[in-house]
Amino acid sequence: MVDSQYYLPNDIGISALDCGEAFRLLSPQEKMYAHNLSRAAWYGGLAVLLQTSPESANIFVLLQRIFRKQTPAQLEQVATAAGLSSEEYQAFLVYAAGLYANMGNYKSFGDTKFIPNLPKDKLKALVWASQAFQEQPSETEALWDSCSGLLYSLEDRQKQLGLGNKGITTYFSGNCCLEDAELAQKFLDSKSCCGSFSFEDKEFTVKRGDYGPLMEKVCHYLQQAQAYAANENQRKMLEEYQRSFTLGSVDAHKEGSRYWIKDKGPIVESYIGFIESYRDPFGSRGEFEGFVAVVNKAMSERFAKLVSSAEVLLPELPWPREYEKDTFLKPDFTSLDVLTFAGSGIPAGINIPNYDDIRQSEGFKNVSLGNVLAVAYATQKEKLTFLKEEDKDLFIKFKGPSFEVQVGLHELLGHGSGKLFVQNDQGKFNFDQSKVVNPETGEPVSSWYRGSETWDSKFSTIASSYEECRAECVGLYLCLNKQVLSIFGHDGQDAEDVVYVNWLSMVRAGLLGLEFYTPESKSWRQAHMQARFVILRVLLEAGEGLVGLEEVTGQDGKPDARITLDRSKIHTVGKNAIHRFLCKLQVLKSTADVDGGRALYDGYSTVSDSGAHNFLRLRETVLLRKEARKMFVQANTRVSGDSVELVEYEGSAAGLICSFTERFQDDAEQLETNLLELNKRDATCWC
């Protein structure tokens, strides 16, 4: 019996991401711009297959070849004749949909592997009975042989992404451990050009050309999009992106990001590149993503008001003035309806670019993805776990509105706040080291970032989660402010309920976070969920009955848990606890105090069976009652004569599959050959 966390359930939630109305309101020029950017994003997103696991690209090609010849509906009769039950065929469709939605066979949220929930011989029988096999038996058999072993393998190391013997990664070869990754980072900090080098008695060779055929397609469509750009900033931005993906230049991508920041309030918003470093086990290499979205004007007005209030709200944060950026660079903050989000998963909000030097001195943008929020966090009462019965209706009513407030604060004033103390290569400081004091010790600041050091390179394996935790704490802290709640249209009792549900939602999420912890390797697999667990620990530690967490027996006779929050203590006990913790997080971050930061963060991240709460046992309860994360079906765009059509699909596994087979139909065979070739090129690294 396979542990249920390693397959996707047949009744998994699959929703169509609705952007029909937003797309229809675009002008013909804007539609062409959005279409070409979407094509660029989708082709680039295929790089994620190669960034995830050694087998992902081959599984993708196998599925594409099967479904290009027969739709899910046509294949169903073949499956029945091959001896599959309807449940087994549905399990196959859900697996295929999961592979497409995560761009690989590891969950983008949690990094665990998922395998098909049907016997291997049944899946093989279906492949052999398919038209794809009938037409190309030897090629299809070779493709099956190349990936079917790993497709089903659940050896300990295969179960999750990780470094060395802790998991699977394609960011490093199979024999690399943490020390090797640290050495590689030191080398990369000192060099950034092609060639062979000797460094600390080791030989390094730097080559470029990864993902070449995919980047060529990306650049082709970015060039097409340039003809429909609304202004010079967009044109220059696309030019720099093309330079970046052609030459492999980070500097060109940074330059493109500068033009992107200057492109204020566009109707069609987008970003593309190797952006988030969550899934690199070392925490510094970016995974490819590309999004295209349309501004939702009504919701964006609220965010614009929040931006206008930022300079009043930032001083409310619990760290000294010197620890805040010298000037708040007012960003764009818009609510967007996503047309295309290519990569391993879709977030609810984004604060980019991720280049700290640009964010500190030139600015950034925030986006909240409205149509994602609308479907991702809709909850049915019977599926709502770990809450008191009397909290459930209130939770359902205010979960959406409270999360909107939290996302807004998290992105704008969380990721957008705080200063890094830096001494540049010329020896110049961006702070007065003779005057700035560490408020935790009362001593002058004695550490800072030097030269090319960045937040990610210094704090490496904890950087992503630590920063998400800081941003989540800012959201909790500032949602207590009546002015903030009023901006989002909440006053009186409603405002109090939004605060209560936001805090309740956070402590519940901390408990749910245990699903993403691996006891065997004592490691966390998801940055945001680790952050929420840390916050739960901080609020439990605050005591005075603020948060209650008890193990109970459910109505079904199985282990259950109940989490409670005393709403009368949020503004006192809760606020004080977050005030103290948030100040510590910021001071350690500003001063590049890696040892202090690790000690604090790893301490709260510890999951054990000792102490007031047996978190290892609670983890078993969370796994027993977990709900699978929803998957999204996205539309395609198609040029028809002079106009662009939006092609929409139903919110089902079959709809998700059809969207992917139609997405790449123009050059499917060449594309699949390229993917197999790119995958083969790296194959020697994984043994």
XYZ file of C-alpha atoms in Angstrom:
687
model
C 0.000 0.000 0.000
C 1.581 3.300 -1.114
C 1.440 6.175 1.355
C -1.271 8.540 0.056
C 1.060 11.533 0.142
C 2.841 10.095 -2.923
C -0.098 10.121 -5.299
C -2.766 12.639 -6.276
C -6.330 11.630 -5.316
C -8.897 11.045 -8.067
C -11.149 13.747 -6.592
C -8.426 16.415 -6.487
C -9.753 19.940 -7.039
C -9.114 21.190 -10.589
C -10.391 24.664 -11.510
C -10.335 26.697 -14.691
C -8.562 30.028 -14.190
C -11.085 32.521 -15.496
C -9.712 35.495 -17.408
C -12.266 35.678 -20.231
C -13.745 39.035 -19.258
C -10.334 40.635 -18.648
C -9.033 39.390 -22.012
C -12.090 40.573 -23.940
C -11.568 44.131 -22.689
C -8.078 44.347 -24.268
C -7.460 46.220 -27.515
C -6.317 44.207 -30.591
C -2.737 45.460 -30.030
C -2.800 44.464 -26.341
C -4.157 41.031 -27.271
C -1.279 40.453 -29.725
C 1.225 41.627 -27.091
C -0.313 39.270 -24.503
C -0.408 36.380 -26.994
C 3.279 36.603 -27.903
C 4.391 37.031 -24.292
C 2.275 33.991 -23.356
C 3.919 31.894 -26.051
C 7.357 32.962 -24.777
C 6.363 32.059 -21.215
C 5.000 28.620 -22.143
C 8.094 27.590 -24.108
C 10.425 28.852 -21.389
C 8.375 27.088 -18.720
C 9.346 23.740 -20.249
C 12.850 24.312 -18.840
C 11.336 23.498 -15.433
C 10.998 19.846 -16.515
C 14.787 19.756 -16.864
C 15.239 21.684 -13.601
C 13.103 19.236 -11.590
C 14.143 15.596 -12.021
C 16.096 13.365 -14.443
C 12.870 11.700 -15.632
C 10.398 14.629 -15.856
C 11.120 15.656 -19.457
C 10.822 12.096 -20.788
C 7.523 11.518 -18.961
C 6.218 14.799 -20.415
C 7.152 13.739 -23.954
C 5.550 10.298 -23.470
C 2.286 11.909 -22.325
C 2.322 14.495 -25.114
C 2.791 11.763 -27.739
C -0.071 9.707 -26.330
C -2.540 12.601 -26.036
C -1.619 14.215 -29.356
C -2.895 11.073 -31.091
C -5.959 10.515 -28.873
C -7.895 12.882 -26.629
C -8.675 11.735 -23.061
C -12.224 10.848 -24.197
C -10.976 8.750 -27.150
C -8.345 7.029 -25.023
C -10.929 5.969 -22.435
C -12.325 3.215 -24.692
C -8.776 1.965 -25.313
C -8.166 1.908 -21.559
C -11.311 -0.118 -20.884
C -10.349 -2.634 -23.578
C -6.838 -2.852 -22.064
C -8.358 -3.900 -18.720
C -8.312 -0.633 -16.750
C -11.215 0.178 -14.442
C -12.743 3.654 -14.680
C -10.995 4.567 -11.374
C -7.638 3.454 -12.764
C -8.130 5.452 -15.958
C -9.124 8.523 -13.928
C -5.978 8.021 -11.799
C -3.905 8.068 -15.011
C -5.573 11.312 -16.164
C -5.021 12.904 -12.742
C -1.338 11.876 -12.832
C -0.895 13.385 -16.313
C -2.674 16.584 -15.243
C -0.432 16.730 -12.151
C 2.721 16.365 -14.228
C 1.621 19.222 -16.499
C 0.479 21.476 -13.638
C 3.720 20.984 -11.658
C 5.975 20.825 -14.749
C 7.476 17.629 -13.430
C 6.757 14.640 -11.192
C 7.465 16.438 -7.903
C 4.869 18.713 -6.302
C 5.785 22.366 -6.785
C 4.374 23.047 -3.324
C 6.120 20.655 -0.954
C 8.653 19.052 -3.312
C 7.419 15.477 -2.767
C 7.294 13.000 -5.602
C 3.947 11.773 -6.894
C 3.451 8.548 -8.816
C 0.470 7.188 -10.777
C -2.206 5.674 -8.515
C -2.615 2.558 -10.662
C -0.487 -0.580 -11.066
C 2.512 -0.247 -13.341
C 1.411 -3.163 -15.537
C -1.967 -1.477 -16.123
C -0.289 1.762 -17.198
C 2.052 -0.181 -19.473
C -0.938 -1.998 -21.030
C -2.567 1.370 -21.751
C 0.603 2.770 -23.345
C 0.974 -0.372 -25.503
C -2.699 -0.144 -26.622
C -2.447 3.563 -27.509
C -2.379 4.837 -31.083
C 0.994 6.479 -30.373
C 2.450 3.018 -29.685
C 0.696 1.419 -32.676
C 2.224 4.019 -34.996
C 5.728 4.128 -33.449
C 6.210 0.965 -31.363
C 10.005 0.984 -31.031
C 10.273 4.730 -30.220
C 7.426 4.546 -27.694
C 8.865 1.449 -26.026
C 12.285 3.121 -25.779
C 10.664 6.191 -24.224
C 8.757 4.025 -21.721
C 11.941 2.152 -20.824
C 13.814 5.432 -20.286
C 11.419 6.712 -17.628
C 9.092 3.969 -16.327
C 11.479 2.827 -13.576
C 11.852 6.280 -12.028
C 8.206 7.098 -12.788
C 7.174 4.588 -10.073
C 10.278 4.507 -7.859
C 9.778 5.493 -4.211
C 13.205 4.731 -2.784
C 13.924 7.004 0.170
C 16.102 9.385 -1.813
C 13.520 9.533 -4.643
C 10.681 10.627 -2.377
C 11.569 14.321 -2.297
C 13.798 16.971 -3.827
C 17.025 17.573 -1.955
C 20.809 17.576 -2.068
C 23.108 14.550 -1.942
C 21.549 11.559 -0.186
C 18.656 13.697 1.107
C 16.802 13.800 -2.191
C 16.797 14.349 -5.937
C 17.868 17.536 -7.699
C 19.037 18.435 -11.195
C 20.659 21.676 -10.013
C 23.625 19.578 -8.870
C 25.010 16.224 -9.989
C 24.015 13.205 -7.921
C 27.323 13.083 -6.012
C 27.183 16.682 -4.689
C 26.706 17.344 -0.978
C 26.182 20.590 0.949
C 29.951 21.241 1.247
C 30.284 20.955 -2.550
C 27.400 23.392 -3.005
C 29.041 25.866 -0.610
C 32.338 25.617 -2.466
C 30.555 26.121 -5.811
C 28.858 29.231 -4.380
C 32.199 30.663 -3.224
C 33.632 30.001 -6.674
C 30.642 31.617 -8.418
C 30.894 34.675 -6.143
C 34.471 35.101 -7.359
C 33.982 34.298 -11.093
C 31.195 34.695 -13.604
C 32.652 33.874 -16.985
C 33.130 30.797 -19.163
C 36.336 28.796 -19.040
C 38.335 26.437 -16.796
C 39.599 27.581 -13.406
C 41.477 26.230 -10.421
C 39.846 27.303 -7.148
C 40.731 26.087 -3.633
C 42.536 23.075 -5.143
C 39.507 22.069 -7.214
C 39.004 22.303 -10.974
C 35.919 24.208 -12.188
C 34.724 24.437 -15.778
C 32.030 26.963 -16.670
C 29.990 26.375 -19.834
C 26.836 27.928 -21.197
C 24.076 26.759 -23.519
C 21.640 25.023 -21.156
C 18.050 25.049 -22.482
C 19.310 26.599 -25.774
C 16.491 25.406 -28.100
C 13.844 26.490 -25.560
C 15.424 29.912 -25.041
C 15.523 30.344 -28.822
C 11.735 29.939 -28.920
C 11.369 32.338 -25.975
C 13.441 34.985 -27.781
C 11.485 34.519 -31.038
C 8.204 35.332 -29.297
C 9.684 38.178 -27.229
C 10.815 39.720 -30.502
C 7.316 39.293 -31.953
C 5.857 40.945 -28.824
C 8.103 43.994 -29.290
C 6.074 45.042 -32.337
C 2.991 45.377 -30.100
C 4.656 46.999 -27.053
C 2.783 49.971 -25.600
C 5.874 52.115 -24.931
C 9.647 52.421 -25.056
C 10.162 50.863 -21.598
C 8.403 47.686 -22.724
C 10.426 47.557 -25.946
C 13.750 48.007 -24.109
C 12.712 45.504 -21.433
C 11.991 42.836 -24.078
C 15.271 43.618 -25.840
C 17.261 43.054 -22.634
C 15.387 39.835 -21.843
C 16.282 38.537 -25.305
C 19.924 39.438 -24.681
C 19.795 37.630 -21.347
C 18.294 34.419 -22.766
C 20.590 34.498 -25.818
C 23.856 35.056 -23.942
C 22.981 33.701 -20.508
C 23.623 37.152 -19.043
C 22.275 37.953 -15.567
C 23.269 41.602 -16.061
C 21.027 41.826 -19.132
C 18.135 40.381 -17.119
C 18.767 42.946 -14.373
C 18.755 45.690 -16.993
C 15.460 44.346 -18.389
C 14.062 44.341 -14.841
C 14.994 48.021 -14.465
C 12.914 48.897 -17.550
C 10.155 46.664 -16.189
C 10.026 48.648 -12.916
C 9.821 51.898 -14.923
C 6.856 50.562 -16.915
C 4.277 51.833 -14.412
C 0.671 50.648 -14.521
C 0.636 48.759 -17.846
C -2.668 47.195 -18.929
C -0.872 43.927 -19.763
C 1.668 43.053 -17.054
C 4.319 40.354 -17.383
C 7.637 39.078 -16.055
C 9.851 36.267 -17.298
C 13.111 34.545 -16.450
C 14.880 32.348 -13.893
C 13.250 33.944 -10.873
C 12.503 32.044 -7.640
C 15.130 29.982 -5.825
C 12.782 27.950 -3.573
C 13.512 24.599 -5.241
C 17.293 24.755 -5.458
C 18.265 22.794 -2.314
C 21.042 25.353 -1.771
C 18.614 28.233 -2.273
C 20.326 30.374 -4.899
C 19.536 29.122 -8.441
C 16.386 30.482 -10.089
C 13.636 28.333 -11.573
C 12.131 29.524 -14.857
C 8.734 31.194 -14.781
C 6.827 33.557 -17.002
C 3.491 35.227 -16.437
C 1.152 37.428 -18.436
C -1.796 39.088 -16.746
C -4.393 41.820 -17.183
C -4.952 44.590 -14.648
C -8.122 44.475 -12.540
C -8.746 48.211 -12.150
C -11.225 48.185 -9.236
C -9.080 46.052 -6.945
C -5.902 47.866 -8.013
C -7.312 51.133 -6.630
C -7.256 49.632 -3.116
C -3.646 48.561 -3.527
C -2.729 52.026 -4.834
C -4.168 53.487 -1.602
C -2.049 51.049 0.397
C 1.053 52.209 -1.522
C 0.152 55.847 -0.767
C -0.092 54.985 2.939
C 3.160 53.009 2.985
C 5.307 55.887 4.253
C 2.977 56.287 7.230
C 2.822 52.534 7.875
C 6.535 51.652 7.569
C 7.544 53.562 10.743
C 4.975 51.411 12.621
C 7.197 48.378 12.064
C 9.160 47.332 15.155
C 12.743 48.024 14.071
C 14.762 51.258 14.442
C 14.661 53.838 11.610
C 18.225 53.002 10.520
C 17.090 49.476 9.663
C 14.622 50.768 7.069
C 15.488 51.710 3.474
C 16.694 55.322 3.158
C 13.719 56.181 0.953
C 10.621 54.149 0.215
C 10.536 53.748 -3.553
C 6.819 53.707 -4.285
C 6.186 50.576 -6.324
C 3.431 49.681 -8.687
C 0.929 47.518 -6.828
C -1.795 46.043 -8.967
C -4.362 43.298 -8.822
C -4.066 41.125 -11.899
C -6.139 38.448 -13.569
C -3.686 35.814 -14.796
C -3.893 34.871 -18.455
C -0.736 32.725 -18.406
C 1.481 31.514 -15.576
C 4.086 29.074 -16.865
C 6.413 27.289 -14.464
C 5.945 24.808 -11.635
C 3.031 26.489 -9.854
C 0.994 29.661 -9.475
C 1.417 31.931 -6.421
C -1.215 34.296 -4.996
C 1.040 37.345 -4.958
C 4.513 38.364 -6.096
C 7.097 40.981 -5.144
C 9.835 41.254 -7.780
C 12.541 41.634 -9.007
C 14.493 39.395 -6.620
C 17.709 41.371 -7.113
C 18.311 42.993 -3.710
C 20.567 45.733 -5.099
C 17.762 46.866 -7.460
C 15.059 46.574 -4.777
C 17.082 48.639 -2.298
C 17.976 51.529 -4.564
C 15.744 51.479 -7.653
C 12.456 49.883 -6.668
C 10.211 46.896 -7.246
C 6.655 45.938 -8.176
C 3.966 44.072 -6.297
C 1.171 42.097 -7.826
C -1.767 40.263 -6.293
C -3.243 37.602 -8.562
C -6.978 38.137 -8.139
C -8.393 35.276 -10.195
C -6.004 32.842 -8.471
C -7.139 34.014 -5.026
C -10.773 33.652 -6.086
C -10.528 29.898 -6.674
C -7.474 28.754 -4.698
C -8.817 29.585 -1.269
C -12.494 28.751 -1.658
C -13.146 26.108 1.033
C -16.015 23.718 1.699
C -17.096 23.504 5.324
C -16.866 19.697 5.469
C -13.250 19.853 4.292
C -12.230 22.461 6.865
C -9.963 20.703 9.346
C -8.675 21.426 12.869
C -11.044 24.319 13.758
C -13.811 24.600 16.348
C -17.278 24.187 14.810
C -18.226 27.768 15.764
C -15.177 29.185 13.933
C -15.920 27.485 10.609
C -18.653 29.728 9.164
C -16.733 32.882 10.087
C -13.553 31.373 8.620
C -15.272 30.600 5.305
C -16.858 34.067 5.139
C -13.657 36.021 5.826
C -10.894 33.725 4.491
C -10.899 35.445 1.064
C -11.041 39.058 2.329
C -8.462 38.418 5.085
C -6.070 36.693 2.698
C -6.348 39.639 0.303
C -5.241 41.956 3.139
C -2.446 39.558 4.155
C -1.137 39.203 0.584
C -1.169 42.988 0.128
C 0.790 43.636 3.329
C 3.088 40.609 2.865
C 4.173 41.666 -0.619
C 4.307 45.470 -0.290
C 5.427 46.117 3.284
C 6.867 42.662 4.031
C 9.183 41.963 1.111
C 9.290 45.696 0.346
C 10.628 46.739 3.760
C 13.913 46.573 5.611
C 17.466 47.531 4.705
C 20.568 45.403 4.162
C 23.772 46.934 5.545
C 26.372 46.784 2.757
C 30.024 47.709 2.282
C 30.706 47.789 -1.459
C 33.876 46.731 -3.294
C 35.247 50.283 -2.959
C 34.887 50.082 0.832
C 31.930 52.501 0.981
C 29.168 51.791 3.548
C 25.433 52.435 3.000
C 25.008 53.105 6.761
C 26.916 54.982 9.455
C 28.777 52.180 11.219
C 29.949 54.555 13.953
C 26.361 55.312 15.021
C 24.071 52.404 14.137
C 23.398 50.187 17.142
C 22.079 46.630 17.263
C 18.859 47.019 19.335
C 19.078 43.399 20.496
C 22.547 43.821 22.084
C 22.920 47.594 22.531
C 26.342 47.264 20.842
C 27.463 48.933 17.579
C 26.722 46.903 14.431
C 29.677 44.591 13.783
C 28.683 42.634 10.666
C 27.316 43.464 7.209
C 27.268 42.301 3.574
C 30.522 42.770 1.652
C 31.043 43.210 -2.077
C 29.061 40.721 -4.123
C 27.453 38.967 -1.137
C 23.656 38.835 -1.307
C 20.907 37.785 1.085
C 20.502 34.463 -0.812
C 24.226 33.706 -1.007
C 24.785 34.451 2.713
C 21.699 32.816 4.231
C 21.528 30.115 1.475
C 19.421 27.166 2.694
C 17.230 29.211 5.093
C 17.037 32.443 3.044
C 13.737 31.783 1.247
C 11.767 30.563 4.246
C 13.222 33.149 6.656
C 12.223 35.972 4.279
C 8.714 34.536 3.810
C 8.414 34.376 7.599
C 9.464 38.018 7.942
C 6.887 39.076 5.314
C 4.117 36.984 6.926
C 4.889 38.582 10.319
C 4.651 42.062 8.769
C 1.203 41.087 7.436
C 0.017 39.886 10.863
C 1.434 42.961 12.586
C 0.077 45.620 10.230
C -3.356 44.045 9.695
C -4.040 45.220 13.272
C -3.931 48.792 11.950
C -7.442 50.255 11.446
C -6.267 52.443 8.547
C -5.065 49.353 6.642
C -8.368 47.549 7.178
C -10.281 50.619 6.064
C -8.286 50.800 2.795
C -9.546 47.302 2.014
C -13.113 48.339 2.838
C -13.353 46.736 6.305
C -14.692 48.710 9.268
C -16.385 47.992 12.601
C -17.154 44.351 13.421
C -16.165 43.190 9.928
C -12.688 44.647 10.453
C -12.329 42.757 13.756
C -13.479 39.537 12.072
C -10.950 40.004 9.239
C -8.140 40.335 11.825
C -9.372 37.297 13.765
C -9.630 35.095 10.669
C -6.251 36.286 9.361
C -4.513 35.310 12.603
C -6.547 32.105 12.958
C -5.732 31.216 9.375
C -2.018 31.723 10.073
C -1.889 29.451 13.148
C -3.953 26.794 11.343
C -1.557 27.046 8.376
C 1.322 26.508 10.823
C -0.232 23.210 11.868
C -0.984 22.242 8.235
C 2.658 23.048 7.492
C 3.725 19.805 9.208
C 2.731 17.959 6.017
C 5.787 19.571 4.401
C 8.319 18.355 6.976
C 10.372 15.183 6.405
C 11.339 13.589 9.757
C 13.876 11.185 8.205
C 16.089 14.024 6.945
C 14.838 16.589 9.503
C 14.183 18.966 6.616
C 11.409 21.259 5.393
C 10.251 21.019 1.781
C 8.249 24.244 1.449
C 9.440 27.726 2.409
C 6.045 29.338 3.167
C 4.757 26.404 5.225
C 7.942 26.264 7.302
C 7.522 30.013 7.893
C 3.939 29.529 9.116
C 4.981 26.706 11.457
C 7.645 29.007 12.922
C 4.976 31.675 13.529
C 2.720 29.083 15.208
C 5.616 28.189 17.531
C 6.256 31.865 18.348
C 2.569 32.466 19.180
C 2.299 29.265 21.260
C 5.424 30.345 23.160
C 3.779 33.722 23.909
C 1.500 31.821 26.300
C -1.318 33.491 28.289
C -3.859 31.351 26.425
C -3.418 33.225 23.124
C -3.248 30.023 21.032
C -4.528 26.606 22.046
C -3.482 23.389 20.333
C -4.763 20.028 21.531
C -4.888 16.489 20.236
C -8.438 15.077 20.179
C -10.318 12.136 18.716
C -12.391 12.940 15.624
C -15.999 11.905 15.014
C -14.631 9.074 12.862
C -12.725 7.693 15.868
C -9.355 8.620 14.359
C -6.768 11.075 15.738
C -7.640 14.737 15.199
C -6.438 18.123 16.458
C -8.074 21.384 17.454
C -6.486 24.815 17.181
C -7.995 27.850 18.906
C -7.183 31.538 19.159
C -8.326 33.937 21.891
C -9.437 36.969 19.893
C -9.326 39.230 22.973
C -5.542 38.732 23.225
C -4.509 39.325 19.582
C -3.924 43.084 20.057
C -1.935 42.565 23.266
C -0.181 39.210 23.740
C -0.150 38.428 20.014
C 1.033 41.826 18.863
C 3.825 41.925 21.478
C 5.084 38.460 20.487
C 5.204 39.324 16.773
C 6.789 42.740 17.594
C 9.691 41.084 19.409
C 10.202 38.286 16.881
C 9.933 40.551 13.826
C 12.520 42.944 15.232
C 14.957 40.058 15.754
C 14.376 38.742 12.218
C 15.068 42.156 10.674
C 18.171 42.947 12.744
C 19.786 39.586 11.936
C 18.926 40.037 8.251
C 20.195 43.644 8.045
C 23.482 42.798 9.740
C 24.175 39.616 7.698
C 24.369 37.678 10.995
C 24.046 34.194 9.496
C 24.940 32.317 12.693
C 22.416 34.243 14.787
C 19.778 33.949 12.064
C 20.247 30.192 11.741
C 20.160 29.621 15.489
C 16.897 31.569 15.818
C 15.167 30.179 12.738
C 16.301 26.572 13.038
C 15.284 26.621 16.690
C 11.682 27.523 15.924
C 11.652 25.200 12.875
C 12.458 22.123 14.985
C 9.775 19.424 14.890
C 10.068 17.019 17.818
C 8.006 14.781 20.099
C 9.165 16.482 23.302
C 7.913 19.694 24.904
C 4.344 20.883 25.387
C 3.230 19.617 21.955
C 4.182 16.387 20.226
C 4.616 17.824 16.737
C 5.847 14.545 15.242
C 2.598 12.851 16.297
C 0.564 15.868 15.172
C 2.261 15.545 11.781
C 0.755 12.054 11.426
C -2.694 13.535 12.162
C -2.166 16.306 9.599
C -1.163 13.725 6.965
C -4.218 11.619 7.823
C -6.552 14.579 7.191
C -4.741 16.543 4.488
C -6.483 17.932 1.408
C -4.636 17.921 -1.930
C -3.707 21.330 -3.314
C -5.842 22.493 -6.248
C -4.620 22.476 -9.833
C -5.415 25.164 -12.399
C -6.443 24.841 -16.035
C -5.226 27.800 -18.089
C -6.524 29.094 -21.394
C -4.530 29.285 -24.630
C -4.409 32.158 -27.117
C -4.528 31.599 -30.847
C -4.026 34.038 -33.731
C -6.881 33.879 -36.206
C -6.416 36.279 -39.133
C -5.814 39.715 -37.610
C -7.269 38.894 -34.221
C -6.410 36.776 -31.195
C -8.846 34.224 -29.790
C -8.946 32.958 -26.237
C -9.344 29.168 -26.146
C -10.775 28.034 -22.800
C -11.029 24.523 -21.311
C -13.144 22.850 -18.661
C -11.873 22.612 -15.102
C -11.025 18.893 -15.121
C -8.042 16.593 -15.591
C -9.069 16.096 -19.235
C -9.347 19.882 -19.724
C -5.877 20.432 -18.261
C -4.406 17.725 -20.518
C -6.077 19.137 -23.666
C -4.760 22.627 -22.865
C -1.184 21.277 -22.908
C -1.464 19.164 -26.049
C -2.967 22.128 -27.933
C -0.442 24.557 -26.450
C 2.492 23.091 -28.374
C 0.801 21.604 -31.434
C 2.538 23.824 -34.053
C 6.006 22.301 -33.632
C 5.298 19.379 -31.313
C 7.674 16.825 -32.847
C 10.665 19.165 -33.029
C 10.017 20.399 -29.498
C 9.785 16.866 -28.097
C 13.021 15.892 -29.880
C 14.716 18.962 -28.354
C 13.520 18.083 -24.844
C 14.755 14.488 -25.124
C 18.094 15.712 -26.465
C 18.526 18.294 -23.688
C 17.686 15.664 -21.095
C 20.134 13.160 -22.587
C 22.907 15.755 -22.535
C 22.747 15.895 -18.716
C 22.062 12.191 -18.131
C 25.661 11.338 -17.155
C 25.380 13.651 -14.125
C 22.683 11.636 -12.365
C 24.281 8.216 -11.950
